[in-house]
Amino acid sequence: MTQQDNTTSLCGQHFIGGQWIGKADGFTSFNPVENTPLPWLFAEAAEQEVNQAVNAAQSAFSAYRQTTAMQKSEFLDEIAKQIMADVDSIIAIAHQETGLPFARLQGETARTCNQLKMFASYLRAPTDARYADKADPDRMPLPKADSRLGYLPLGAVAVFGASNFPLAFSTAGGDTASALAAGCPVVVKGHPAHPATSELVTKAIARAINACNMPTGVFNLVQASQATGAIALVRHPDIKAVGFTGSLKVGRILADICATRPLPIPFYGELGSINPQFILPTLMVESAESLARSQVLSMMMGHGQFCTSPGLIVVLKDAALKRYLASFSDEMAAQDAAPMLTPGIAATYQKMTQALMAIKGVNVLAQGKAATASHHTRPLALTVSVSDYLANQALQTEVFGPFAILVQCETIEEIDYLVHMLDGQLTASIHGLEKDLKDYSQLIDNLSYKVGRLIFNQMPTGVEVCYSMNHGGPYPASTDVRSTSVGIEAMKRFVRPICYQNMPLSQLPRDLRPENPQLMTF
Amino acid sequence: MTQQDNTTSLCGQHFIGGQWIGKADGFTSFNPVENTPLPWLFAEAAEQEVNQAVNAAQSAFSAYRQTTAMQKSEFLDEIAKQIMADVDSIIAIAHQETGLPFARLQGETARTCNQLKMFASYLRAPTDARYADKADPDRMPLPKADSRLGYLPLGAVAVFGASNFPLAFSTAGGDTASALAAGCPVVVKGHPAHPATSELVTKAIARAINACNMPTGVFNLVQASQATGAIALVRHPDIKAVGFTGSLKVGRILADICATRPLPIPFYGELGSINPQFILPTLMVESAESLARSQVLSMMMGHGQFCTSPGLIVVLKDAALKRYLASFSDEMAAQDAAPMLTPGIAATYQKMTQALMAIKGVNVLAQGKAATASHHTRPLALTVSVSDYLANQALQTEVFGPFAILVQCETIEEIDYLVHMLDGQLTASIHGLEKDLKDYSQLIDNLSYKVGRLIFNQMPTGVEVCYSMNHGGPYPASTDVRSTSVGIEAMKRFVRPICYQNMPLSQLPRDLRPENPQLMTF
């Protein structure tokens, strides 16, 4: 085995307190397209390395929390710049480790940098109101004190990289960007499916730390493929919050650990969703064919490995449905089988889809081209009645991959009942004309209480990086419905309020002084 | 026993879905001044009554969440009006059940109404920014959708009344007011120490529900003195958040239940604090005597039964300390022994203070007048070195009542270390002149990370009802450092974000339409 390839050099170590440390003798990543292991070895973090990383972050906290908003803004911009300075190597490595196409990885890099720049831009010109209440020494029966509401960073934050977005939801992804913007040092546990990508992105962050003279330890990476490191990280008393994107199973285990620690901490887990699609009848008559095609293309994005992949399509059994189903089948038949992000994800897809096809009342609606290799997975759509769908919890569980279930309802009431029974979702889409939206207004209201993002006449795949985005939703879509992992509000996950009472002007944080245009005084 | 007295009539039942139901054959409350049980019997809620109450709240949710902000504003104002319409009976009953003086209860009633009116006022003129991102259909490589970030109420909220504030933190207190303002129906579990007060306040709310034509079930009261009802309430799948003010022990049990439910929900527990006071040396020289007197008077507020009662005083062992200690002892000697809110609280105070006095290195600094009845408690202040203080966790635990510990430090470094070792607190006060604040700037920064409210040259007792208040803090002061139970931000505990993508203008919630002056478009 070698620690080099022809595009770049990798050390395979952890990045802790500004140093690359540890012995690169642990695990390797895997090329899912070639179906072969990659040649680089990575260190495996045990409790000791995790403790070192958290200690480094905690040591950096006191200095980092005192940097100005402008300094943090420059730091985030510099990380984006340093990622772009090495973009070719990063994308080449990420392609080897994930099999994701170059165009997709280029888009994801741009998105990652946009996230960093959005928080940087916010820090230069914050948009949130700050509250101050004027003193009133003459008030009866008691004088009123001057009080002002500020925000403090929580402390060191643990971030878990996600397998399906090696850049945007990993090392320098949204969780890291929003934690750094909030003033919190970060310890990333890199996802074991793309450790080389994590290392290259960490090197970009390390250059930004140096360029901006940020405290050593403000960012740390531990590489780990086993649960030991992950559990030690969320149990560490100096970790004050956790950002996670991944499976319900792992997310819930970590969430429970965080909630039941001696000092409980917030756990922000984005755990996925089946993103139901509702096609309303008037639009179905008008656009059955184009709706079917768009639906298949959305479902096939990243070979179905988006957390916003549409996995449930709800339609009325009416005359237009036949046209929709015909187009849907045609479009599906043209889709290729392809490798998944990891062999484990591919195996799970095979197993889950086999099991679902064996359930009573479930029929195959459409399939993609047959797989030409055992590690490729074949796109699949099933169909079922609403009663059979609701009778079996397995059908309501997310299948990560190019898969959807179409549920045929007899009446509006059946659709209403289905919505009532739905689990929490990241998104839902309503496809309808004006008449539909009027006829189904109660359904729309009910559906809004099940989702984090309610979409009209568009597909759910693609999460815009913008101020007003919400990427979260009722459990199990996320573990904390009050929070988002994308959008400007993601920063708020990592701060908390503090009231300063009768604080001398000279001591007040800048955003609470009279010169802040966002300060509202009561 | 009778269900009547000469001031008012009590039914002793639960208030569920607009009806008074249940059999008033459960428990009685207690007059702590007379040290005798009160004559009224109250129903004891078991799982069945709790389920009925939650079902009533859940049934009201769909209608209540669709009321306008203006309608909710009028409803909150009407509750305040109806409380004032029966203020004499409410205060008379609360005095019998808690022993709190009339003046204090009058102040607390005013405060309770002010809380309701503050949220009402916010709803008429919201101050929070709303974010919208404009569509850009021509953007490359992908068009950008219109998106807007709104907020939805979480659903039915459970509120636990507190023993020490029978009005402001109970039936129509801050948790209920902020949940109703957020659009959430409420189920209150009344505190068993003041069920008659809860009933009268509930009757005021019931009149407001009728006057404003609010949905039946928007507010419900269950009376309970046993744990069964409380546990059934927080476990109910239709309860979506919990507001609680009370002890660390009970709070943590309920918090753990909420976190580990099949569908976890936020638990907002305000669990108390010792509210450390730091007296810095230059001010000590100037004002030793007046500081000592203010400190004792703050500690004696409500006979020490405020969650913001100053239970720890940190001073430097310098020449001026002698003057402070002398005044402190004089002021303490003038303080009366008095009954507590309940016999249980009095017994716990006796037991805890006895145990603390037996600890090595602990000395009695000052005492109030001796008790003239066995259910009265005597004010007490102990003194100890910093090393003995930190060596014994019992000394760092809140003693609910007229009690404080004075810790004498040799150096600034000892104070720094004490701050480093402190648990999370609701508040801390820094008493110092400009020179002190400069000399101790690192201490002030460190202390801010331990508290929810940082106070300069004022006492911690008294939580102002105003926009910028924060009443919470790092664990164990509260179970969720991101939240406050007082101040305008208290409402945010009961809402969650939702992104509306490409939603037709006609469907958009009012606060996301272009005419909202708080809408910021990017």
mmCIF file with all atom_site columns, N, CA and C in Angstrom, chain B residues 267-303:
data_model
loop_
_atom_site.group_PDB
_atom_site.id
_atom_site.type_symbol
_atom_site.label_atom_id
_atom_site.label_alt_id
_atom_site.label_comp_id
_atom_site.label_asym_id
_atom_site.label_entity_id
_atom_site.label_seq_id
_atom_site.pdbx_PDB_ins_code
_atom_site.Cartn_x
_atom_site.Cartn_y
_atom_site.Cartn_z
_atom_site.occupancy
_atom_site.B_iso_or_equiv
_atom_site.pdbx_formal_charge
_atom_site.auth_seq_id
_atom_site.auth_comp_id
_atom_site.auth_asym_id
_atom_site.auth_atom_id
_atom_site.pdbx_PDB_model_num
ATOM 1   N N  . PHE B 1 267 ? -38.305 19.500 26.034 1.00 0.00 ? 267 PHE B N  1
ATOM 2   C CA . PHE B 1 267 ? -38.715 19.706 27.427 1.00 0.00 ? 267 PHE B CA 1
ATOM 3   C C  . PHE B 1 267 ? -37.993 20.952 27.918 1.00 0.00 ? 267 PHE B C  1
ATOM 4   N N  . TYR B 1 268 ? -38.766 21.962 28.302 1.00 0.00 ? 268 TYR B N  1
ATOM 5   C CA . TYR B 1 268 ? -38.172 23.206 28.778 1.00 0.00 ? 268 TYR B CA 1
ATOM 6   C C  . TYR B 1 268 ? -38.314 23.266 30.289 1.00 0.00 ? 268 TYR B C  1
ATOM 7   N N  . GLY B 1 269 ? -37.287 22.864 31.000 1.00 0.00 ? 269 GLY B N  1
ATOM 8   C CA . GLY B 1 269 ? -37.336 22.833 32.453 1.00 0.00 ? 269 GLY B CA 1
ATOM 9   C C  . GLY B 1 269 ? -36.462 23.923 33.039 1.00 0.00 ? 269 GLY B C  1
ATOM 10  N N  . GLU B 1 270 ? -37.063 24.767 33.856 1.00 0.00 ? 270 GLU B N  1
ATOM 11  C CA . GLU B 1 270 ? -36.276 25.767 34.585 1.00 0.00 ? 270 GLU B CA 1
ATOM 12  C C  . GLU B 1 270 ? -36.120 25.198 35.979 1.00 0.00 ? 270 GLU B C  1
ATOM 13  N N  . LEU B 1 271 ? -34.897 24.793 36.319 1.00 0.00 ? 271 LEU B N  1
ATOM 14  C CA . LEU B 1 271 ? -34.674 23.933 37.480 1.00 0.00 ? 271 LEU B CA 1
ATOM 15  C C  . LEU B 1 271 ? -33.955 24.617 38.634 1.00 0.00 ? 271 LEU B C  1
ATOM 16  N N  . GLY B 1 272 ? -33.785 25.918 38.570 1.00 0.00 ? 272 GLY B N  1
ATOM 17  C CA . GLY B 1 272 ? -33.215 26.607 39.721 1.00 0.00 ? 272 GLY B CA 1
ATOM 18  C C  . GLY B 1 272 ? -31.720 26.787 39.644 1.00 0.00 ? 272 GLY B C  1
ATOM 19  N N  . SER B 1 273 ? -31.173 27.406 40.678 1.00 0.00 ? 273 SER B N  1
ATOM 20  C CA . SER B 1 273 ? -29.846 27.987 40.562 1.00 0.00 ? 273 SER B CA 1
ATOM 21  C C  . SER B 1 273 ? -29.419 28.546 41.904 1.00 0.00 ? 273 SER B C  1
ATOM 22  N N  . ILE B 1 274 ? -28.093 28.731 42.114 1.00 0.00 ? 274 ILE B N  1
ATOM 23  C CA . ILE B 1 274 ? -27.660 29.375 43.357 1.00 0.00 ? 274 ILE B CA 1
ATOM 24  C C  . ILE B 1 274 ? -27.262 30.832 43.129 1.00 0.00 ? 274 ILE B C  1
ATOM 25  N N  . ASN B 1 275 ? -27.262 31.309 41.890 1.00 0.00 ? 275 ASN B N  1
ATOM 26  C CA . ASN B 1 275 ? -27.126 32.735 41.579 1.00 0.00 ? 275 ASN B CA 1
ATOM 27  C C  . ASN B 1 275 ? -25.961 33.414 42.310 1.00 0.00 ? 275 ASN B C  1
ATOM 28  N N  . PRO B 1 276 ? -24.733 33.053 41.952 1.00 0.00 ? 276 PRO B N  1
ATOM 29  C CA . PRO B 1 276 ? -23.566 33.582 42.665 1.00 0.00 ? 276 PRO B CA 1
ATOM 30  C C  . PRO B 1 276 ? -23.396 35.102 42.530 1.00 0.00 ? 276 PRO B C  1
ATOM 31  N N  . GLN B 1 277 ? -22.917 35.683 43.620 1.00 0.00 ? 277 GLN B N  1
ATOM 32  C CA . GLN B 1 277 ? -22.661 37.121 43.708 1.00 0.00 ? 277 GLN B CA 1
ATOM 33  C C  . GLN B 1 277 ? -21.154 37.328 43.872 1.00 0.00 ? 277 GLN B C  1
ATOM 34  N N  . PHE B 1 278 ? -20.566 38.143 43.013 1.00 0.00 ? 278 PHE B N  1
ATOM 35  C CA . PHE B 1 278 ? -19.128 38.416 43.105 1.00 0.00 ? 278 PHE B CA 1
ATOM 36  C C  . PHE B 1 278 ? -18.927 39.870 43.519 1.00 0.00 ? 278 PHE B C  1
ATOM 37  N N  . ILE B 1 279 ? -18.305 40.059 44.658 1.00 0.00 ? 279 ILE B N  1
ATOM 38  C CA . ILE B 1 279 ? -18.063 41.430 45.121 1.00 0.00 ? 279 ILE B CA 1
ATOM 39  C C  . ILE B 1 279 ? -16.588 41.758 44.890 1.00 0.00 ? 279 ILE B C  1
ATOM 40  N N  . LEU B 1 280 ? -16.346 42.721 44.017 1.00 0.00 ? 280 LEU B N  1
ATOM 41  C CA . LEU B 1 280 ? -14.971 43.023 43.613 1.00 0.00 ? 280 LEU B CA 1
ATOM 42  C C  . LEU B 1 280 ? -14.383 44.078 44.553 1.00 0.00 ? 280 LEU B C  1
ATOM 43  N N  . PRO B 1 281 ? -13.029 44.100 44.684 1.00 0.00 ? 281 PRO B N  1
ATOM 44  C CA . PRO B 1 281 ? -12.402 44.767 45.842 1.00 0.00 ? 281 PRO B CA 1
ATOM 45  C C  . PRO B 1 281 ? -12.567 46.291 45.937 1.00 0.00 ? 281 PRO B C  1
ATOM 46  N N  . THR B 1 282 ? -12.530 47.001 44.820 1.00 0.00 ? 282 THR B N  1
ATOM 47  C CA . THR B 1 282 ? -12.612 48.466 44.941 1.00 0.00 ? 282 THR B CA 1
ATOM 48  C C  . THR B 1 282 ? -13.990 48.889 45.445 1.00 0.00 ? 282 THR B C  1
ATOM 49  N N  . LEU B 1 283 ? -15.015 48.239 44.908 1.00 0.00 ? 283 LEU B N  1
ATOM 50  C CA . LEU B 1 283 ? -16.374 48.548 45.372 1.00 0.00 ? 283 LEU B CA 1
ATOM 51  C C  . LEU B 1 283 ? -16.555 48.117 46.829 1.00 0.00 ? 283 LEU B C  1
ATOM 52  N N  . MET B 1 284 ? -15.924 47.006 47.192 1.00 0.00 ? 284 MET B N  1
ATOM 53  C CA . MET B 1 284 ? -16.054 46.530 48.576 1.00 0.00 ? 284 MET B CA 1
ATOM 54  C C  . MET B 1 284 ? -15.551 47.597 49.546 1.00 0.00 ? 284 MET B C  1
ATOM 55  N N  . VAL B 1 285 ? -14.420 48.201 49.227 1.00 0.00 ? 285 VAL B N  1
ATOM 56  C CA . VAL B 1 285 ? -13.879 49.264 50.096 1.00 0.00 ? 285 VAL B CA 1
ATOM 57  C C  . VAL B 1 285 ? -14.888 50.405 50.199 1.00 0.00 ? 285 VAL B C  1
ATOM 58  N N  . GLU B 1 286 ? -15.474 50.766 49.068 1.00 0.00 ? 286 GLU B N  1
ATOM 59  C CA . GLU B 1 286 ? -16.367 51.916 49.043 1.00 0.00 ? 286 GLU B CA 1
ATOM 60  C C  . GLU B 1 286 ? -17.716 51.639 49.702 1.00 0.00 ? 286 GLU B C  1
ATOM 61  N N  . SER B 1 287 ? -18.249 50.418 49.535 1.00 0.00 ? 287 SER B N  1
ATOM 62  C CA . SER B 1 287 ? -19.670 50.197 49.878 1.00 0.00 ? 287 SER B CA 1
ATOM 63  C C  . SER B 1 287 ? -19.934 48.924 50.680 1.00 0.00 ? 287 SER B C  1
ATOM 64  N N  . ALA B 1 288 ? -18.991 48.488 51.485 1.00 0.00 ? 288 ALA B N  1
ATOM 65  C CA . ALA B 1 288 ? -19.159 47.212 52.201 1.00 0.00 ? 288 ALA B CA 1
ATOM 66  C C  . ALA B 1 288 ? -20.510 47.121 52.921 1.00 0.00 ? 288 ALA B C  1
ATOM 67  N N  . GLU B 1 289 ? -20.879 48.151 53.633 1.00 0.00 ? 289 GLU B N  1
ATOM 68  C CA . GLU B 1 289 ? -22.086 48.088 54.472 1.00 0.00 ? 289 GLU B CA 1
ATOM 69  C C  . GLU B 1 289 ? -23.358 48.005 53.632 1.00 0.00 ? 289 GLU B C  1
ATOM 70  N N  . SER B 1 290 ? -23.475 48.879 52.633 1.00 0.00 ? 290 SER B N  1
ATOM 71  C CA . SER B 1 290 ? -24.719 48.868 51.842 1.00 0.00 ? 290 SER B CA 1
ATOM 72  C C  . SER B 1 290 ? -24.828 47.598 51.005 1.00 0.00 ? 290 SER B C  1
ATOM 73  N N  . LEU B 1 291 ? -23.679 47.097 50.512 1.00 0.00 ? 291 LEU B N  1
ATOM 74  C CA . LEU B 1 291 ? -23.700 45.821 49.774 1.00 0.00 ? 291 LEU B CA 1
ATOM 75  C C  . LEU B 1 291 ? -24.225 44.693 50.659 1.00 0.00 ? 291 LEU B C  1
ATOM 76  N N  . ALA B 1 292 ? -23.741 44.654 51.889 1.00 0.00 ? 292 ALA B N  1
ATOM 77  C CA . ALA B 1 292 ? -24.157 43.587 52.813 1.00 0.00 ? 292 ALA B CA 1
ATOM 78  C C  . ALA B 1 292 ? -25.663 43.646 53.045 1.00 0.00 ? 292 ALA B C  1
ATOM 79  N N  . ARG B 1 293 ? -26.163 44.853 53.258 1.00 0.00 ? 293 ARG B N  1
ATOM 80  C CA . ARG B 1 293 ? -27.609 44.987 53.522 1.00 0.00 ? 293 ARG B CA 1
ATOM 81  C C  . ARG B 1 293 ? -28.449 44.574 52.311 1.00 0.00 ? 293 ARG B C  1
ATOM 82  N N  . SER B 1 294 ? -28.047 45.042 51.115 1.00 0.00 ? 294 SER B N  1
ATOM 83  C CA . SER B 1 294 ? -28.797 44.678 49.902 1.00 0.00 ? 294 SER B CA 1
ATOM 84  C C  . SER B 1 294 ? -28.787 43.172 49.679 1.00 0.00 ? 294 SER B C  1
ATOM 85  N N  . GLN B 1 295 ? -27.637 42.578 49.948 1.00 0.00 ? 295 GLN B N  1
ATOM 86  C CA . GLN B 1 295 ? -27.496 41.147 49.741 1.00 0.00 ? 295 GLN B CA 1
ATOM 87  C C  . GLN B 1 295 ? -28.473 40.382 50.620 1.00 0.00 ? 295 GLN B C  1
ATOM 88  N N  . VAL B 1 296 ? -28.569 40.750 51.889 1.00 0.00 ? 296 VAL B N  1
ATOM 89  C CA . VAL B 1 296 ? -29.483 40.055 52.806 1.00 0.00 ? 296 VAL B CA 1
ATOM 90  C C  . VAL B 1 296 ? -30.934 40.273 52.376 1.00 0.00 ? 296 VAL B C  1
ATOM 91  N N  . LEU B 1 297 ? -31.272 41.509 51.991 1.00 0.00 ? 297 LEU B N  1
ATOM 92  C CA . LEU B 1 297 ? -32.663 41.765 51.607 1.00 0.00 ? 297 LEU B CA 1
ATOM 93  C C  . LEU B 1 297 ? -33.045 40.971 50.351 1.00 0.00 ? 297 LEU B C  1
ATOM 94  N N  . SER B 1 298 ? -32.121 40.846 49.423 1.00 0.00 ? 298 SER B N  1
ATOM 95  C CA . SER B 1 298 ? -32.386 40.060 48.201 1.00 0.00 ? 298 SER B CA 1
ATOM 96  C C  . SER B 1 298 ? -32.602 38.590 48.555 1.00 0.00 ? 298 SER B C  1
ATOM 97  N N  . MET B 1 299 ? -31.731 38.111 49.413 1.00 0.00 ? 299 MET B N  1
ATOM 98  C CA . MET B 1 299 ? -31.819 36.711 49.843 1.00 0.00 ? 299 MET B CA 1
ATOM 99  C C  . MET B 1 299 ? -33.123 36.433 50.604 1.00 0.00 ? 299 MET B C  1
ATOM 100 N N  . MET B 1 300 ? -33.686 37.443 51.253 1.00 0.00 ? 300 MET B N  1
ATOM 101 C CA . MET B 1 300 ? -34.900 37.255 52.050 1.00 0.00 ? 300 MET B CA 1
ATOM 102 C C  . MET B 1 300 ? -36.193 37.445 51.241 1.00 0.00 ? 300 MET B C  1
ATOM 103 N N  . MET B 1 301 ? -36.086 37.806 49.966 1.00 0.00 ? 301 MET B N  1
ATOM 104 C CA . MET B 1 301 ? -37.289 37.984 49.132 1.00 0.00 ? 301 MET B CA 1
ATOM 105 C C  . MET B 1 301 ? -38.088 36.683 49.115 1.00 0.00 ? 301 MET B C  1
ATOM 106 N N  . GLY B 1 302 ? -39.392 36.765 49.440 1.00 0.00 ? 302 GLY B N  1
ATOM 107 C CA . GLY B 1 302 ? -40.224 35.559 49.443 1.00 0.00 ? 302 GLY B CA 1
ATOM 108 C C  . GLY B 1 302 ? -39.649 34.494 50.359 1.00 0.00 ? 302 GLY B C  1
ATOM 109 N N  . HIS B 1 303 ? -38.986 34.924 51.435 1.00 0.00 ? 303 HIS B N  1
ATOM 110 C CA . HIS B 1 303 ? -38.306 34.014 52.368 1.00 0.00 ? 303 HIS B CA 1
ATOM 111 C C  . HIS B 1 303 ? -37.377 33.046 51.612 1.00 0.00 ? 303 HIS B C  1
#
